[in-house]
Amino acid sequence: MMIIIKNNFDIKKMKEVGKLTSNVLEMIKKYVIEGISTKEIDEICHDYIYNKQKVVSACLGYKGYPKSTCISVNDVVCHGIPNKNKILKNGDIVNIDISLKKDGYFGDSSRMFLVGKCSKIAKKLCKITKKSLYSAIKIVKHGIKLNKIGKKIEKIIKKHKFSIVKEYCGHGIGKNFHEEPYVLHYYSPYNKIILKENMIFTIEPMINSGKRNIICDKDKWTIKTKDKSLSAQYEHTILVKKNGYEVLTLRKNENIF
Ligand code: MF3
Ligand code: CO
């Protein structure tokens, strides 16, 4: 077990890349509308990341991943590959996942976008998934057990009778895209890790409106719900502080409530 505690320089760089990551999600908001393809959204993000921010996507080329963003619509849980034939339509729920690398440091964040008029269940799923992330973020501080995060998320999700995807988890992040600790989004009694000041990790619950089971598409990337129910995800990169937390990927006008 090797959890890297970040030094002041690391934290400064993680704040920089975190801010840029959140800025991509801000920038893309106005384009996520009916009629656009997920390929076009990816291209707008790619152009902004490479030509305006002058940094790189951590997704592009990662284990052979072909695009700069992951865009996951409706029953796609995660790792949706942007595609010219995937056109957003009224009522879609869309996760855009942005991972950046700047000066050797990684930032990682995702959020849902609702296209036009969505169903009641779609709206509720997005709202509760966001609430589960925010509630988990709010308990983060030096000295608490890591498994409290999963416990918190599970309590909220169970209450609303949604389900938690267990195959993916949050992760330490820094000079590695993914490192220890791995952050489960459900309760596990076996996890005895205690959070320490200056750890940095993501929390990124994937929540389904139906059953938790998932399947992998023949493209080897796209993960979908087995029962074709909707899936939502929100993700932030979090710094552990002595008396709390700092969200390194917080967007302008975003409040953790
Ligand atoms: N952003 C994802 C995460 O939260 C990783 C995506 S990897 C990709 O860890 F290759 F699919 F882009
Ligand atoms: Co992540």
Coordinates of C-alpha atoms and ligand atoms in Angstrom, one line a residue:
M1 CA 0.0 0.0 0.0
M2 CA 1.5 3.3 -1.1
I3 CA -0.6 6.4 -0.9
I4 CA 1.3 9.4 -2.1
I5 CA 1.0 12.5 0.1
K6 CA 1.3 15.6 -2.0
N7 CA 3.8 18.3 -1.3
N8 CA 3.1 22.1 -1.7
F9 CA 4.5 22.1 -5.3
D10 CA 2.3 19.1 -6.2
I11 CA -0.7 20.8 -4.8
K12 CA -0.1 24.0 -6.7
K13 CA 0.1 22.0 -9.9
M14 CA -2.9 20.0 -9.1
K15 CA -4.9 23.2 -8.5
E16 CA -3.8 24.5 -11.9
V17 CA -4.8 21.3 -13.8
G18 CA -8.0 21.0 -11.8
K19 CA -9.1 24.5 -12.7
L20 CA -8.4 23.8 -16.4
T21 CA -10.4 20.6 -16.2
S22 CA -13.4 22.4 -14.7
N23 CA -13.1 25.1 -17.4
V24 CA -13.6 22.6 -20.2
L25 CA -16.9 21.5 -18.6
E26 CA -17.9 25.1 -18.3
M27 CA -17.0 25.9 -21.9
I28 CA -18.8 23.0 -23.4
K29 CA -22.1 23.6 -21.6
K30 CA -23.7 25.7 -24.3
Y31 CA -23.0 23.2 -27.0
V32 CA -24.7 20.2 -25.3
I33 CA -28.0 20.6 -27.1
E34 CA -30.4 18.6 -29.4
G35 CA -28.9 17.8 -32.8
I36 CA -25.2 17.9 -32.0
S37 CA -23.2 14.7 -32.3
T38 CA -20.9 13.5 -29.5
K39 CA -18.1 13.6 -32.0
E40 CA -18.6 17.3 -32.5
I41 CA -18.7 17.9 -28.8
D42 CA -15.4 16.0 -28.5
E43 CA -13.8 18.0 -31.3
I44 CA -14.8 21.3 -29.6
C45 CA -13.3 20.1 -26.3
H46 CA -10.2 18.8 -28.1
D47 CA -9.6 22.2 -29.8
Y48 CA -10.1 24.1 -26.6
I49 CA -7.8 21.8 -24.6
Y50 CA -5.0 21.7 -27.2
N51 CA -5.2 25.2 -28.8
K52 CA -6.6 27.4 -26.1
Q53 CA -5.5 25.8 -22.8
K54 CA -2.3 24.4 -24.5
V55 CA -2.4 21.2 -22.4
V56 CA -3.3 17.6 -23.3
S57 CA -6.1 15.2 -22.8
A58 CA -5.3 12.3 -20.5
C59 CA -7.8 10.1 -22.3
L60 CA -6.5 10.4 -25.8
G61 CA -4.2 7.3 -26.3
Y62 CA -4.8 6.1 -22.8
K63 CA -4.6 2.2 -23.2
G64 CA -5.5 2.9 -26.8
Y65 CA -8.6 5.1 -26.1
P66 CA -9.2 6.9 -29.4
K67 CA -10.8 10.3 -28.3
S68 CA -10.1 13.2 -26.0
T69 CA -13.3 12.9 -23.9
C70 CA -15.7 10.2 -22.8
I71 CA -19.3 11.0 -23.6
S72 CA -21.9 8.6 -22.1
V73 CA -25.5 9.0 -23.0
N74 CA -28.6 7.5 -21.2
D75 CA -27.9 3.8 -20.6
V76 CA -24.1 4.3 -21.2
V77 CA -22.5 4.1 -17.8
C78 CA -19.0 5.4 -18.7
H79 CA -16.3 5.4 -21.4
G80 CA -18.7 6.3 -24.3
I81 CA -16.6 6.9 -27.4
P82 CA -17.6 10.1 -29.2
N83 CA -19.2 9.2 -32.5
K84 CA -20.5 11.1 -35.5
N85 CA -23.7 9.0 -35.6
K86 CA -24.5 9.6 -31.9
I87 CA -26.7 12.6 -32.2
L88 CA -28.1 14.1 -29.0
K89 CA -31.9 14.3 -28.8
N90 CA -34.5 15.9 -26.6
G91 CA -34.6 14.1 -23.2
D92 CA -31.1 12.6 -23.3
I93 CA -28.9 12.6 -20.2
V94 CA -25.3 13.0 -21.1
N95 CA -22.1 12.6 -19.0
I96 CA -19.0 14.4 -20.3
D97 CA -15.8 13.2 -18.6
I98 CA -12.7 15.4 -18.9
S99 CA -9.3 14.3 -17.9
L100 CA -6.3 16.6 -18.5
K101 CA -2.6 16.5 -18.1
K102 CA -0.5 19.6 -17.5
D103 CA 3.2 19.7 -16.5
G104 CA 3.0 16.0 -15.6
Y105 CA 0.0 16.4 -13.3
F106 CA -3.6 15.0 -13.9
G107 CA -7.1 16.5 -13.3
D108 CA -10.3 14.5 -13.6
S109 CA -13.9 15.6 -13.5
S110 CA -17.3 14.8 -15.1
R111 CA -20.8 16.0 -14.9
M112 CA -24.3 15.3 -16.4
F113 CA -26.0 17.6 -18.9
L114 CA -29.7 17.3 -19.5
V115 CA -30.9 17.8 -23.1
G116 CA -34.2 19.6 -23.4
K117 CA -37.1 18.2 -21.5
C118 CA -36.1 15.0 -19.6
S119 CA -38.3 12.5 -17.9
K120 CA -38.9 12.7 -14.2
I121 CA -36.8 9.6 -13.5
A122 CA -33.9 11.0 -15.6
K123 CA -33.9 14.3 -13.7
K124 CA -34.2 12.5 -10.3
L125 CA -31.3 10.1 -11.2
C126 CA -29.0 13.0 -12.1
K127 CA -30.0 15.0 -9.0
I128 CA -29.5 12.1 -6.6
T129 CA -26.2 11.1 -8.2
K130 CA -24.9 14.7 -7.8
K131 CA -26.2 14.8 -4.2
S132 CA -24.4 11.5 -3.4
L133 CA -21.1 13.0 -4.7
Y134 CA -21.6 16.3 -2.8
S135 CA -22.6 14.5 0.4
A136 CA -19.5 12.3 0.2
I137 CA -17.2 15.3 -0.5
K138 CA -18.5 17.1 2.5
I139 CA -17.3 14.4 5.0
V140 CA -13.8 14.4 3.6
K141 CA -11.1 15.6 6.1
H142 CA -7.9 14.4 7.7
G143 CA -8.4 11.5 10.1
I144 CA -11.7 10.0 8.8
K145 CA -11.8 6.4 7.4
L146 CA -11.8 6.2 3.6
N147 CA -14.7 3.8 3.7
K148 CA -17.0 6.5 5.1
I149 CA -17.2 7.9 1.6
G150 CA -18.7 4.7 0.2
K151 CA -21.0 4.3 3.2
K152 CA -22.4 7.9 2.7
I153 CA -23.0 7.3 -1.0
E154 CA -24.6 3.9 -0.4
K155 CA -27.0 5.4 2.2
I156 CA -28.3 8.0 -0.2
I157 CA -28.6 5.8 -3.2
K158 CA -30.4 3.0 -1.3
K159 CA -32.9 5.4 0.0
H160 CA -33.9 6.3 -3.5
K161 CA -33.8 2.7 -4.7
F162 CA -31.2 3.3 -7.4
S163 CA -28.1 1.1 -7.7
I164 CA -24.4 1.6 -7.5
V165 CA -22.0 0.3 -10.2
K166 CA -19.3 -1.7 -8.3
E167 CA -16.8 -2.3 -11.1
Y168 CA -15.4 1.2 -11.2
C169 CA -14.2 3.4 -8.3
G170 CA -12.6 6.7 -7.6
H171 CA -8.8 6.9 -7.4
G172 CA -5.8 8.7 -6.1
I173 CA -4.5 11.1 -8.7
G174 CA -1.4 13.3 -9.1
K175 CA 1.6 12.5 -11.3
N176 CA -0.3 9.3 -12.1
F177 CA -3.8 9.3 -13.7
H178 CA -4.8 6.5 -11.4
E179 CA -3.0 5.6 -8.1
E180 CA -3.9 4.6 -4.6
P181 CA -6.1 4.9 -2.8
Y182 CA -9.0 3.4 -4.7
V183 CA -12.3 4.9 -3.5
L184 CA -15.2 2.6 -3.4
H185 CA -18.7 4.1 -3.9
Y186 CA -20.3 1.5 -1.6
Y187 CA -19.6 0.4 1.9
S188 CA -16.8 -2.1 2.5
P189 CA -15.8 -3.0 6.0
Y190 CA -12.4 -4.2 4.8
N191 CA -11.2 -0.8 4.0
K192 CA -9.2 0.5 7.0
I193 CA -7.4 3.4 5.3
I194 CA -7.4 6.7 7.2
L195 CA -7.4 9.9 5.2
K196 CA -4.4 12.1 5.6
E197 CA -3.9 15.8 4.9
N198 CA -2.7 16.4 1.3
M199 CA -3.9 13.2 -0.2
I200 CA -5.7 13.8 -3.5
F201 CA -8.3 11.5 -5.0
T202 CA -11.4 11.4 -7.1
I203 CA -14.9 10.5 -6.1
E204 CA -17.0 9.5 -9.1
P205 CA -20.1 7.5 -8.4
M206 CA -21.8 5.8 -11.3
I207 CA -25.5 5.3 -10.4
N208 CA -28.1 3.3 -12.3
S209 CA -31.9 3.8 -12.3
G210 CA -32.3 0.0 -12.6
K211 CA -30.0 -2.8 -11.6
R212 CA -26.3 -2.4 -11.0
N213 CA -25.2 -4.9 -13.6
I214 CA -23.2 -3.7 -16.6
I215 CA -22.0 -5.0 -20.0
C216 CA -19.1 -4.0 -22.2
D217 CA -19.8 -3.2 -25.8
K218 CA -18.0 -4.9 -28.7
D219 CA -15.9 -1.7 -29.1
K220 CA -14.2 -2.8 -25.8
W221 CA -14.8 0.6 -24.2
T222 CA -18.4 1.5 -24.0
I223 CA -20.0 0.3 -20.7
K224 CA -23.8 0.1 -20.6
T225 CA -26.4 -1.0 -18.1
K226 CA -27.4 -4.6 -18.7
D227 CA -31.1 -3.9 -18.2
K228 CA -30.9 -0.7 -20.4
S229 CA -31.8 1.5 -17.5
L230 CA -30.4 5.0 -17.3
S231 CA -27.0 5.7 -15.7
A232 CA -25.6 9.0 -14.3
Q233 CA -22.2 10.0 -13.0
Y234 CA -20.6 13.1 -11.4
E235 CA -16.8 13.3 -10.6
H236 CA -14.5 15.7 -8.8
T237 CA -10.9 15.7 -7.8
I238 CA -10.6 16.4 -4.0
L239 CA -7.7 17.5 -1.8
V240 CA -7.9 16.3 1.8
K241 CA -7.3 19.2 4.3
K242 CA -6.7 19.2 8.0
N243 CA -10.2 20.3 8.8
G244 CA -12.0 19.5 5.5
Y245 CA -11.5 19.4 1.8
E246 CA -10.9 21.4 -1.3
V247 CA -12.6 20.6 -4.6
L248 CA -9.8 21.1 -7.2
T249 CA -12.2 20.8 -10.1
L250 CA -14.9 23.1 -8.8
R251 CA -16.6 25.0 -11.5
K252 CA -17.5 28.7 -11.6
N253 CA -21.0 29.1 -9.9
E254 CA -20.8 25.5 -8.5
N255 CA -21.6 25.2 -4.8
I256 CA -21.3 22.0 -2.9
F257 CA -24.6 21.9 -1.1
Ligands
MF3_1 N1 -11.9 9.7 -16.7 C1 -12.0 8.3 -16.4 C2 -11.8 8.2 -14.9 O1 -12.5 8.8 -14.2 C3 -11.0 7.6 -17.1 C4 -11.3 7.5 -18.6 S1 -10.1 6.6 -19.3 C5 -10.5 6.7 -21.0 O2 -10.9 7.6 -14.4 F1 -9.5 6.1 -21.6 F2 -11.6 6.0 -21.1 F3 -10.7 7.9 -21.3
CO2 CO -11.5 9.3 -12.5

